[in-house]
Coordinates of C-alpha atoms in Angstrom, one line a residue:
Chain A
M1 CA 0.0 0.0 0.0
T2 CA 1.5 3.4 -1.0
L3 CA 1.5 6.3 1.3
P4 CA -1.3 8.2 -0.6
E5 CA -3.4 5.0 -0.4
R6 CA -2.8 4.8 3.4
A7 CA -3.6 8.4 3.8
A8 CA -6.8 8.1 1.8
R9 CA -7.9 5.1 3.9
A10 CA -7.1 6.8 7.2
W11 CA -8.7 10.0 5.8
H12 CA -12.0 8.1 5.3
G13 CA -11.9 6.7 8.8
D14 CA -11.1 3.2 7.8
S15 CA -10.3 1.7 11.2
A16 CA -8.5 -1.3 9.7
D17 CA -5.6 0.9 8.8
D18 CA -2.8 0.4 11.2
A19 CA 0.0 1.8 9.1
Y20 CA 0.1 4.9 11.3
E21 CA 1.0 4.8 14.9
Y22 CA -2.0 7.0 15.9
D23 CA -4.3 4.4 14.3
R24 CA -2.6 1.5 16.1
A25 CA -2.6 3.3 19.4
T26 CA -6.2 4.3 19.3
A27 CA -7.6 1.1 17.9
V28 CA -10.6 -0.3 19.8
S29 CA -12.6 -3.5 19.3
P30 CA -16.3 -3.8 19.9
V31 CA -17.3 -6.5 22.3
G32 CA -21.0 -5.8 22.2
N33 CA -23.5 -3.6 24.1
G34 CA -21.6 -0.5 23.4
V35 CA -18.4 -1.8 25.0
Y36 CA -15.0 -1.3 23.3
E37 CA -11.6 -2.6 24.3
G38 CA -8.2 -1.2 23.5
V39 CA -4.7 -0.9 24.8
L40 CA -3.2 2.4 26.0
D41 CA 0.2 2.6 24.5
P42 CA 3.2 3.6 26.6
G43 CA 4.6 5.7 23.8
W44 CA 1.9 8.4 24.6
V45 CA 3.0 8.9 28.2
I46 CA 3.8 12.4 29.5
G47 CA 5.1 12.6 33.1
S48 CA 3.7 9.5 34.8
A49 CA 0.4 9.3 33.0
L50 CA -1.0 9.0 29.5
N51 CA -1.8 12.2 27.6
G52 CA -5.4 13.2 28.2
G53 CA -5.9 14.1 24.5
Y54 CA -4.7 10.6 23.4
V55 CA -7.2 8.9 25.7
M56 CA -9.9 11.2 24.6
A57 CA -9.1 10.3 20.9
L58 CA -9.3 6.6 21.7
A59 CA -12.7 7.1 23.4
G60 CA -13.8 9.4 20.6
R61 CA -13.0 6.6 18.1
A62 CA -15.1 4.1 20.1
I63 CA -18.0 6.6 20.1
A64 CA -17.6 7.1 16.3
L65 CA -17.7 3.3 15.9
E66 CA -20.8 3.0 18.1
L67 CA -22.6 5.7 16.0
T68 CA -21.4 4.6 12.5
G69 CA -24.8 3.1 11.8
R70 CA -26.4 6.5 12.3
G71 CA -23.8 8.2 10.2
H72 CA -22.8 10.3 13.2
T73 CA -19.1 9.7 13.2
D74 CA -17.8 13.2 13.8
P75 CA -17.5 14.8 17.2
F76 CA -19.4 18.1 17.4
S77 CA -18.9 18.5 21.2
V78 CA -17.1 16.3 23.7
S79 CA -16.9 17.1 27.4
A80 CA -14.4 15.0 29.4
Y81 CA -14.1 15.0 33.1
F82 CA -10.7 13.5 34.2
L83 CA -11.0 11.4 37.3
T84 CA -7.8 9.4 37.7
P85 CA -4.6 9.2 35.7
S86 CA -4.7 6.7 32.8
V87 CA -1.7 4.2 32.6
P88 CA -0.4 2.0 29.8
G89 CA -2.3 -1.2 29.4
P90 CA -5.8 -2.5 28.6
V91 CA -8.6 0.0 28.6
T92 CA -12.4 -0.3 28.3
V93 CA -14.7 2.3 26.8
R94 CA -18.4 2.0 27.5
V95 CA -20.7 4.0 25.3
R96 CA -24.3 4.6 26.2
T97 CA -26.7 6.3 23.9
V98 CA -28.5 9.2 25.6
R99 CA -30.5 10.4 22.5
H100 CA -30.6 9.7 18.8
G101 CA -31.7 12.5 16.6
G102 CA -31.8 12.8 12.8
R103 CA -28.8 15.1 12.7
R104 CA -27.1 14.4 16.0
S105 CA -26.6 11.7 18.6
T106 CA -25.7 12.3 22.2
V107 CA -23.9 9.7 24.2
A108 CA -22.4 9.2 27.7
A109 CA -19.1 7.3 27.8
T110 CA -16.7 6.0 30.4
V111 CA -13.0 5.1 30.1
T112 CA -12.0 2.5 32.7
Q113 CA -9.0 0.4 33.6
Q114 CA -8.5 -2.6 35.9
Q115 CA -6.4 -1.6 38.9
D116 CA -5.8 -3.9 41.9
G117 CA -8.6 -6.2 40.8
A118 CA -11.2 -3.4 40.6
E119 CA -12.4 -1.4 37.6
V120 CA -11.4 2.2 38.0
E121 CA -12.9 5.1 36.0
R122 CA -10.3 7.3 34.3
I123 CA -12.5 9.7 32.4
T124 CA -16.2 10.2 32.1
L125 CA -17.5 11.9 29.0
L126 CA -20.6 13.4 27.3
A127 CA -20.5 13.8 23.6
T128 CA -22.7 14.9 20.7
Y129 CA -21.7 13.5 17.3
G130 CA -23.0 14.2 13.8
A131 CA -21.7 14.5 10.3
L132 CA -19.7 17.7 9.8
A133 CA -20.0 17.4 6.0
D134 CA -23.8 17.7 6.4
N135 CA -23.6 21.1 8.0
P136 CA -24.4 24.1 5.9
P137 CA -21.2 25.5 4.2
E138 CA -21.7 29.2 5.1
V139 CA -19.0 30.8 7.1
L140 CA -20.6 34.1 8.5
L141 CA -17.9 35.1 11.0
E142 CA -14.5 33.6 11.1
T143 CA -11.9 33.5 13.9
P144 CA -8.8 34.9 12.1
V145 CA -6.1 32.3 11.9
V146 CA -3.2 32.8 14.3
A147 CA -0.2 34.5 12.7
L148 CA 2.8 32.0 12.8
P149 CA 6.2 32.2 11.3
P150 CA 6.9 29.7 8.5
V151 CA 7.5 26.2 9.9
E152 CA 11.2 26.3 9.1
Q153 CA 11.6 29.3 11.4
C154 CA 9.8 27.6 14.2
V155 CA 11.4 25.6 17.0
A156 CA 11.0 21.8 17.4
M157 CA 11.0 20.4 20.9
A158 CA 14.3 18.7 20.3
D159 CA 15.9 22.0 19.5
G160 CA 15.7 22.9 23.2
G161 CA 18.4 20.4 24.0
G162 CA 16.5 18.6 26.7
E163 CA 15.3 15.0 26.5
A164 CA 11.7 15.0 25.3
P165 CA 9.1 12.7 27.0
P166 CA 7.8 9.8 24.9
L167 CA 4.7 11.7 23.9
M168 CA 6.8 14.3 22.1
H169 CA 8.1 11.7 19.7
R170 CA 4.5 11.1 18.5
F171 CA 4.1 14.8 17.5
D172 CA 5.9 17.1 15.2
I173 CA 5.2 20.4 17.0
R174 CA 7.1 23.5 15.8
F175 CA 6.7 26.4 18.3
D176 CA 6.6 30.0 17.4
P177 CA 10.0 31.2 18.8
A178 CA 8.2 34.1 20.5
T179 CA 6.4 31.6 22.7
A180 CA 9.1 28.9 23.1
G181 CA 11.4 30.7 25.6
W182 CA 10.3 28.4 28.4
A183 CA 12.2 25.5 26.7
L184 CA 15.4 27.5 27.2
G185 CA 14.6 28.7 30.7
R186 CA 13.4 32.1 29.5
P187 CA 9.6 32.0 29.6
S188 CA 7.9 34.8 27.7
G189 CA 5.8 35.7 30.8
E190 CA 2.7 35.6 28.6
P191 CA 0.0 32.9 28.9
E192 CA 0.2 31.9 25.2
L193 CA 1.8 29.2 23.2
R194 CA 1.6 29.0 19.4
G195 CA 2.9 26.6 16.8
W196 CA 2.4 24.1 14.0
F197 CA 1.2 20.6 14.7
S198 CA 1.5 17.4 12.7
L199 CA 1.6 13.8 13.8
A200 CA 5.2 12.6 13.6
D201 CA 4.4 10.1 10.8
D202 CA 2.3 12.6 8.9
R203 CA -0.9 10.6 9.5
P204 CA -3.6 13.0 8.1
L205 CA -5.7 14.7 10.8
D206 CA -9.4 13.9 10.8
A207 CA -12.3 15.1 13.0
V208 CA -11.8 12.6 15.9
S209 CA -8.0 13.3 16.0
M210 CA -8.8 16.9 16.9
L211 CA -9.4 15.6 20.4
L212 CA -5.8 14.7 20.5
V213 CA -4.5 17.9 18.9
L214 CA -6.5 20.1 21.4
D215 CA -4.5 18.6 24.3
A216 CA -1.2 18.0 22.6
F217 CA 0.7 21.1 23.6
P218 CA 2.4 21.7 26.9
P219 CA 0.3 23.5 29.5
V220 CA 0.0 27.2 28.6
T221 CA 1.3 28.0 32.1
F222 CA 4.8 27.1 30.7
G223 CA 4.6 30.5 29.2
L224 CA 4.3 32.0 32.7
G225 CA 7.3 30.0 33.8
Q226 CA 5.2 27.5 35.8
M227 CA 6.8 24.3 34.5
G228 CA 4.9 21.7 36.5
W229 CA 2.2 19.3 35.3
A230 CA -1.2 21.0 35.2
P231 CA -3.8 18.3 35.8
T232 CA -7.0 18.8 33.7
L233 CA -10.2 18.7 35.6
E234 CA -12.5 19.2 32.6
L235 CA -12.0 19.7 28.9
T236 CA -14.7 20.5 26.3
A237 CA -13.8 20.3 22.7
H238 CA -15.9 21.6 19.8
V239 CA -15.0 20.3 16.4
R240 CA -16.4 22.6 13.7
A241 CA -15.0 21.3 10.4
V242 CA -12.9 18.5 9.0
P243 CA -9.4 19.8 8.4
V244 CA -7.8 19.7 5.0
P245 CA -4.6 17.7 4.8
G246 CA -1.4 19.2 6.2
P247 CA -0.1 20.8 9.4
V248 CA -2.6 22.7 11.6
A249 CA -1.9 26.0 13.3
V250 CA -2.5 25.9 17.1
R251 CA -2.9 28.7 19.6
L252 CA -3.2 28.2 23.4
T253 CA -4.2 31.0 25.6
G254 CA -4.5 31.0 29.4
S255 CA -6.7 33.2 31.5
N256 CA -8.0 33.7 35.0
V257 CA -5.0 32.1 36.7
A258 CA -6.6 32.3 40.2
G259 CA -7.7 30.3 43.1
G260 CA -5.3 27.4 42.2
H261 CA -7.0 26.9 38.8
F262 CA -6.7 28.4 35.3
A263 CA -8.6 28.3 32.0
E264 CA -6.8 27.2 28.9
D265 CA -8.3 27.8 25.5
C266 CA -7.0 26.0 22.4
E267 CA -7.8 26.9 18.8
V268 CA -6.8 24.8 15.8
W269 CA -6.9 26.1 12.2
D270 CA -6.2 24.1 9.0
S271 CA -4.1 25.3 6.2
T272 CA -7.1 27.1 4.5
G273 CA -7.3 29.3 7.6
R274 CA -10.6 27.6 8.8
L275 CA -11.0 27.2 12.6
V276 CA -11.6 23.5 12.7
A277 CA -11.6 22.9 16.4
Q278 CA -11.5 24.7 19.7
S279 CA -11.5 23.7 23.4
R280 CA -11.5 25.1 26.9
Q281 CA -10.2 23.3 29.8
L282 CA -10.2 24.0 33.6
A283 CA -6.9 22.8 35.0
L284 CA -5.2 22.9 38.3
L285 CA -2.3 25.3 38.6
P286 CA 1.0 23.5 39.1
R287 CA 2.0 23.9 42.8
P288 CA 5.3 22.1 43.0
T289 CA 5.5 22.6 46.7
H290 CA 2.3 20.7 47.2
R291 CA 2.9 17.6 45.0
Chain B
M1 CA -37.8 38.2 58.7
T2 CA -36.1 41.4 57.4
L3 CA -34.6 41.7 54.0
P4 CA -31.0 41.5 55.3
E5 CA -31.9 38.4 57.2
R6 CA -33.4 36.9 54.1
A7 CA -30.3 37.9 52.1
A8 CA -28.0 36.3 54.7
R9 CA -30.0 33.1 54.7
A10 CA -30.1 32.9 51.0
W11 CA -26.4 33.8 50.9
H12 CA -25.5 30.8 53.0
G13 CA -27.5 28.5 50.8
D14 CA -30.3 27.9 53.2
S15 CA -32.7 26.1 50.9
A16 CA -35.6 26.7 53.3
D17 CA -35.7 30.3 52.2
D18 CA -38.5 30.8 49.8
A19 CA -38.7 34.6 50.2
Y20 CA -37.1 35.1 46.8
E21 CA -38.7 33.8 43.5
Y22 CA -35.4 32.2 42.4
D23 CA -35.4 30.1 45.6
R24 CA -39.0 29.1 45.1
A25 CA -38.6 28.3 41.4
T26 CA -35.4 26.2 41.9
A27 CA -36.5 24.4 45.0
V28 CA -36.0 20.6 44.9
S29 CA -36.9 17.9 47.4
P30 CA -34.9 14.8 47.9
V31 CA -36.8 11.5 47.5
G32 CA -33.8 9.2 48.1
N33 CA -31.1 7.5 46.1
G34 CA -29.9 10.8 44.6
V35 CA -33.3 11.6 43.1
Y36 CA -34.7 15.1 43.5
E37 CA -38.1 16.5 42.5
G38 CA -39.1 20.0 41.7
V39 CA -41.5 22.0 39.5
L40 CA -40.4 24.1 36.5
D41 CA -42.1 27.5 36.9
P42 CA -43.8 29.0 33.8
G43 CA -42.5 32.4 34.9
W44 CA -39.1 31.4 33.5
V45 CA -40.3 30.6 29.9
I46 CA -38.5 32.1 26.9
G47 CA -40.1 31.4 23.6
S48 CA -41.9 28.1 24.0
A49 CA -39.4 26.5 26.5
L50 CA -37.9 27.1 29.8
N51 CA -34.6 29.0 29.9
G52 CA -31.7 26.6 29.9
G53 CA -29.8 28.5 32.6
Y54 CA -32.8 28.3 34.9
V55 CA -33.1 24.5 34.5
M56 CA -29.3 24.2 35.0
A57 CA -29.6 26.2 38.2
L58 CA -32.3 23.9 39.5
A59 CA -30.2 20.8 38.6
G60 CA -27.2 22.6 40.1
R61 CA -29.1 23.0 43.4
A62 CA -30.0 19.3 43.4
I63 CA -26.3 18.4 42.9
A64 CA -25.3 20.8 45.8
L65 CA -27.8 19.1 48.1
E66 CA -26.6 15.7 47.1
L67 CA -23.0 16.7 48.0
T68 CA -23.7 18.7 51.1
G69 CA -22.4 15.9 53.3
R70 CA -19.1 16.2 51.5
G71 CA -19.0 20.0 51.8
H72 CA -18.8 20.2 48.0
T73 CA -21.7 22.6 47.4
D74 CA -20.1 24.9 44.8
P75 CA -20.0 24.1 41.1
F76 CA -16.5 24.2 39.8
S77 CA -17.4 22.9 36.3
V78 CA -20.8 21.9 34.9
S79 CA -21.3 20.6 31.4
A80 CA -24.9 20.4 30.2
Y81 CA -26.0 18.7 27.0
F82 CA -29.5 19.9 26.0
L83 CA -31.6 17.1 24.5
T84 CA -35.3 18.3 24.4
P85 CA -36.9 21.6 25.4
S86 CA -38.0 21.7 29.1
V87 CA -41.6 22.7 29.8
P88 CA -43.4 24.1 32.9
G89 CA -44.4 21.4 35.4
P90 CA -42.9 18.6 37.5
V91 CA -39.3 17.8 36.9
T92 CA -37.0 15.0 38.2
V93 CA -33.2 15.4 38.7
R94 CA -31.2 12.2 39.2
V95 CA -27.7 12.6 40.6
R96 CA -25.2 9.8 40.4
T97 CA -21.8 10.1 42.1
V98 CA -19.0 9.3 39.7
R99 CA -16.1 10.0 42.1
H100 CA -15.6 11.5 45.5
G101 CA -12.3 13.1 46.3
G102 CA -11.2 15.0 49.3
R103 CA -11.4 18.4 47.5
R104 CA -13.8 17.7 44.7
S105 CA -16.7 15.4 43.8
T106 CA -17.7 14.5 40.2
V107 CA -21.3 13.6 39.4
A108 CA -23.5 12.7 36.4
A109 CA -27.0 14.1 36.5
T110 CA -30.1 13.9 34.3
V111 CA -33.1 16.2 34.2
T112 CA -36.3 14.5 33.1
Q113 CA -40.0 15.2 32.7
Q114 CA -43.0 13.0 32.1
Q115 CA -44.4 13.4 28.6
D116 CA -47.1 11.3 27.1
G117 CA -46.7 8.7 29.8
A118 CA -43.0 8.3 29.2
E119 CA -40.0 9.8 31.0
V120 CA -38.1 12.1 28.6
E121 CA -34.6 13.4 29.2
R122 CA -34.3 17.2 28.9
I123 CA -30.7 17.7 29.9
T124 CA -27.8 15.4 30.7
L125 CA -24.9 16.8 32.8
L126 CA -21.5 16.1 34.2
A127 CA -20.3 18.3 37.0
T128 CA -17.4 18.7 39.4
Y129 CA -18.3 20.4 42.7
G130 CA -16.1 21.5 45.6
A131 CA -15.8 24.4 48.1
L132 CA -14.7 27.6 46.4
A133 CA -13.8 29.1 49.8
D134 CA -11.2 26.4 50.2
N135 CA -9.3 27.3 47.1
P136 CA -6.1 29.3 47.6
P137 CA -6.7 33.0 47.5
E138 CA -4.0 34.1 45.1
V139 CA -5.0 35.8 41.8
L140 CA -2.0 35.5 39.5
L141 CA -3.6 36.7 36.3
E142 CA -7.0 38.4 36.1
T143 CA -9.3 38.8 33.1
P144 CA -9.9 42.6 33.2
V145 CA -13.5 43.4 34.0
V146 CA -15.6 44.5 31.0
A147 CA -16.0 48.3 30.8
L148 CA -19.7 49.2 31.2
P149 CA -21.4 52.6 31.5
P150 CA -23.0 53.3 35.0
V151 CA -26.2 51.3 35.4
E152 CA -28.3 54.4 35.1
Q153 CA -27.0 55.0 31.6
C154 CA -27.8 51.5 30.5
V155 CA -30.9 50.2 28.8
A156 CA -33.5 48.0 30.5
M157 CA -35.4 45.5 28.3
A158 CA -38.6 47.4 28.8
D159 CA -37.0 50.6 27.4
G160 CA -37.2 49.0 24.0
G161 CA -41.0 49.4 24.0
G162 CA -41.7 45.8 23.0
E163 CA -43.4 43.2 25.3
A164 CA -40.8 41.3 27.2
P165 CA -41.2 37.5 27.6
P166 CA -41.9 36.1 31.1
L167 CA -38.2 35.3 31.7
M168 CA -37.3 39.0 31.4
H169 CA -39.4 39.9 34.4
R170 CA -37.2 37.6 36.5
F171 CA -34.1 39.5 35.6
D172 CA -33.0 43.1 35.9
I173 CA -30.7 43.3 32.9
R174 CA -29.3 46.7 31.9
F175 CA -27.7 46.6 28.5
D176 CA -24.7 48.7 27.5
P177 CA -26.4 51.0 24.9
A178 CA -23.6 50.3 22.5
T179 CA -24.8 46.7 22.3
A180 CA -28.5 47.2 22.7
G181 CA -29.3 48.5 19.2
W182 CA -31.0 45.1 18.3
A183 CA -33.9 46.0 20.7
L184 CA -34.7 49.0 18.4
G185 CA -34.1 47.2 15.1
R186 CA -30.6 48.6 14.7
P187 CA -28.2 45.7 15.7
S188 CA -24.6 46.8 16.2
G189 CA -23.4 44.2 13.7
E190 CA -20.9 43.0 16.4
P191 CA -21.2 39.6 18.1
E192 CA -21.1 41.1 21.5
L193 CA -23.6 41.9 24.3
R194 CA -22.7 43.6 27.5
G195 CA -24.6 44.7 30.6
W196 CA -25.4 44.6 34.3
F197 CA -27.3 41.7 35.7
S198 CA -29.4 41.3 38.9
L199 CA -32.3 39.1 39.8
A200 CA -35.4 41.2 39.7
D201 CA -36.1 40.9 43.5
D202 CA -32.4 41.5 44.3
R203 CA -31.9 38.0 45.5
P204 CA -28.1 37.8 46.2
L205 CA -26.2 35.8 43.7
D206 CA -24.3 32.7 44.9
A207 CA -22.1 30.1 43.2
V208 CA -25.0 27.9 42.0
S209 CA -27.0 30.9 40.6
M210 CA -24.1 31.6 38.2
L211 CA -25.4 28.7 36.1
L212 CA -28.5 30.9 35.6
V213 CA -26.6 34.1 35.0
L214 CA -24.3 32.6 32.3
D215 CA -27.4 31.8 30.2
A216 CA -29.6 34.8 31.1
F217 CA -28.8 37.1 28.2
P218 CA -30.4 36.9 24.8
P219 CA -28.3 35.0 22.2
V220 CA -25.2 37.0 21.2
T221 CA -26.3 36.6 17.6
F222 CA -28.9 39.3 18.3
G223 CA -25.9 41.7 17.9
L224 CA -25.6 40.4 14.4
G225 CA -29.2 41.0 13.7
Q226 CA -30.1 37.3 13.8
M227 CA -33.1 37.6 16.0
G228 CA -34.3 34.0 16.2
W229 CA -34.0 31.5 19.0
A230 CA -30.6 29.8 19.1
P231 CA -30.9 26.4 20.6
T232 CA -28.0 25.4 22.8
L233 CA -26.4 22.0 22.1
E234 CA -23.9 22.2 24.9
L235 CA -22.9 24.6 27.6
T236 CA -20.0 24.3 30.0
A237 CA -19.8 26.6 33.0
H238 CA -16.8 27.3 35.2
V239 CA -17.5 29.0 38.5
R240 CA -14.3 30.4 39.9
A241 CA -15.3 32.5 42.9
V242 CA -18.4 33.3 45.0
P243 CA -19.6 36.8 43.9
V244 CA -19.8 39.6 46.5
P245 CA -23.3 41.0 46.8
G246 CA -24.5 43.4 44.2
P247 CA -25.1 43.4 40.4
V248 CA -22.6 41.5 38.2
A249 CA -21.1 42.7 35.0
V250 CA -21.7 40.4 32.0
R251 CA -20.1 40.1 28.6
L252 CA -21.2 37.8 25.8
T253 CA -19.0 37.3 22.8
G254 CA -19.8 35.2 19.8
S255 CA -17.3 33.6 17.4
N256 CA -16.9 31.1 14.6
V257 CA -20.4 31.6 13.2
A258 CA -20.1 28.9 10.6
G259 CA -21.6 25.7 9.5
G260 CA -24.9 26.4 11.1
H261 CA -23.4 26.7 14.5
F262 CA -21.6 29.3 16.7
A263 CA -19.7 29.5 19.9
E264 CA -20.9 31.9 22.6
D265 CA -18.7 32.8 25.5
C266 CA -20.1 34.5 28.6
E267 CA -18.0 36.1 31.4
V268 CA -19.4 37.3 34.7
W269 CA -17.5 39.7 37.1
D270 CA -18.6 40.8 40.5
S271 CA -18.4 44.4 41.8
T272 CA -14.9 43.9 43.0
G273 CA -13.8 43.2 39.3
R274 CA -13.2 39.5 40.0
L275 CA -14.1 37.1 37.2
V276 CA -16.5 34.8 39.1
A277 CA -17.8 32.6 36.3
Q278 CA -17.4 32.0 32.6
S279 CA -19.0 29.7 30.1
R280 CA -18.8 28.6 26.5
Q281 CA -21.8 27.2 24.6
L282 CA -22.1 25.6 21.2
A283 CA -25.4 26.7 19.7
L284 CA -27.4 26.3 16.5
L285 CA -27.5 29.4 14.4
P286 CA -31.0 30.7 14.1
R287 CA -32.3 29.8 10.6
P288 CA -35.8 31.3 10.5
T289 CA -36.5 29.8 7.1
H290 CA -35.8 26.3 8.4
R291 CA -37.9 26.3 11.6

């Protein structure tokens, strides 16, 4: 199979395609009654846990499979509440239909893992799926695409000289140098990170994979020099259009850093300048002295 | 009981206080096993359905009651997926604990009504509650409070000359004149609404009532001259601090009006200038020719 063939198959959501590492790592098998089984891959670890966006994408793929018969395979809105850190190994996704409509379906889903002989819930989700291609084409008001330097003037994680965590080998992120100072110990002081994103093996991005992209960057608090892990309490993603092939432009902005929490907004544009996805998460401020 | 006494009781979440119409209309009674019953009040109707924020506040109050024993009575994050329009009459809220932690509890909740002999789901929710007062006090980065003219220079709904829907009698909203042109048939053309908000009977605003405030204004698409009802698919609210007494300042901004949908962000500041709550909702663009 040639690369374009692989791309075309992945592009059309053919889940039998395991030529790309994203497809292998997010593969789930139906075992009936809305239950799907998969394996969380250690290559997607950041810190001591799996990246939340990766686990969301795996769950999002299970939901898409569950709704394939309805033709509702694109996430419109996904709200994920993070309960306990996911770890490499077997994982179960349970999808329960809340409501089927002609244009949209809403489901509740849980992501669980066995731990010490008990089933422990990692993430609980609500989601509305539909078919993005069936939405009317009119764009009445656009969110202007973030201004980024050309990719060759941007900074890859490896350029910082440090040893990147496993997750960073899955991604090809090129940071706008103006927002990459934290990697060299000189944070910008601004709660903003910007850059280009592709999967490392150039697997084309589709609607479900936006759940991964929206949580792929480091916490926006890196820009403020707060370098610790920032656990997400809740993340809601809105996917608004299927991206065209190619790298996407990403902007993270942080706000209301107060009371031990902060809001992080992420926006993703495809190469046509269309805002294809956005998210907001409520996260805990890193407090190194308390962990 | 004097007004200050009533205010103090309501302020401390004493659910026995029915001196204010908000407290009467959002009252719920526990019937065991996490089930709460209430009555949706016709005074909170907008169009042909009940205001989504009002129903969220009623559900939010049931969740607070369920978590009272844990001390987790303040919403930190609430994600509501709207399934069918709520109508006046009896309503049931079912609260299921997903996870209890020391500082936070996460629940799933459903709002249902009987319709034609069957139980129909109106809203399905996920929520994380805690105790806002227990959060660390530091404010590291504030979202600057929206600039509003003094309340006496702002425009009440009644000033527009039209007949206001029942819901508008529950609220005392004073619109910034710069964003109130739609009421006179001269929309600003900008996807932004700003104004002061109080409950009509000056019932003090608490953390749970933020769920009401965040969905109290007309759709931000009014600013674009799109005057139809804009059904919410999903709304996630983050409550970040308990407001001090007095009117709150509110800003709605719309973005990415495309593909038949739009994003509406709402921010709420108390009179000290603290951002106390914010939300984003994904809504359907009014399409008068299609409804």
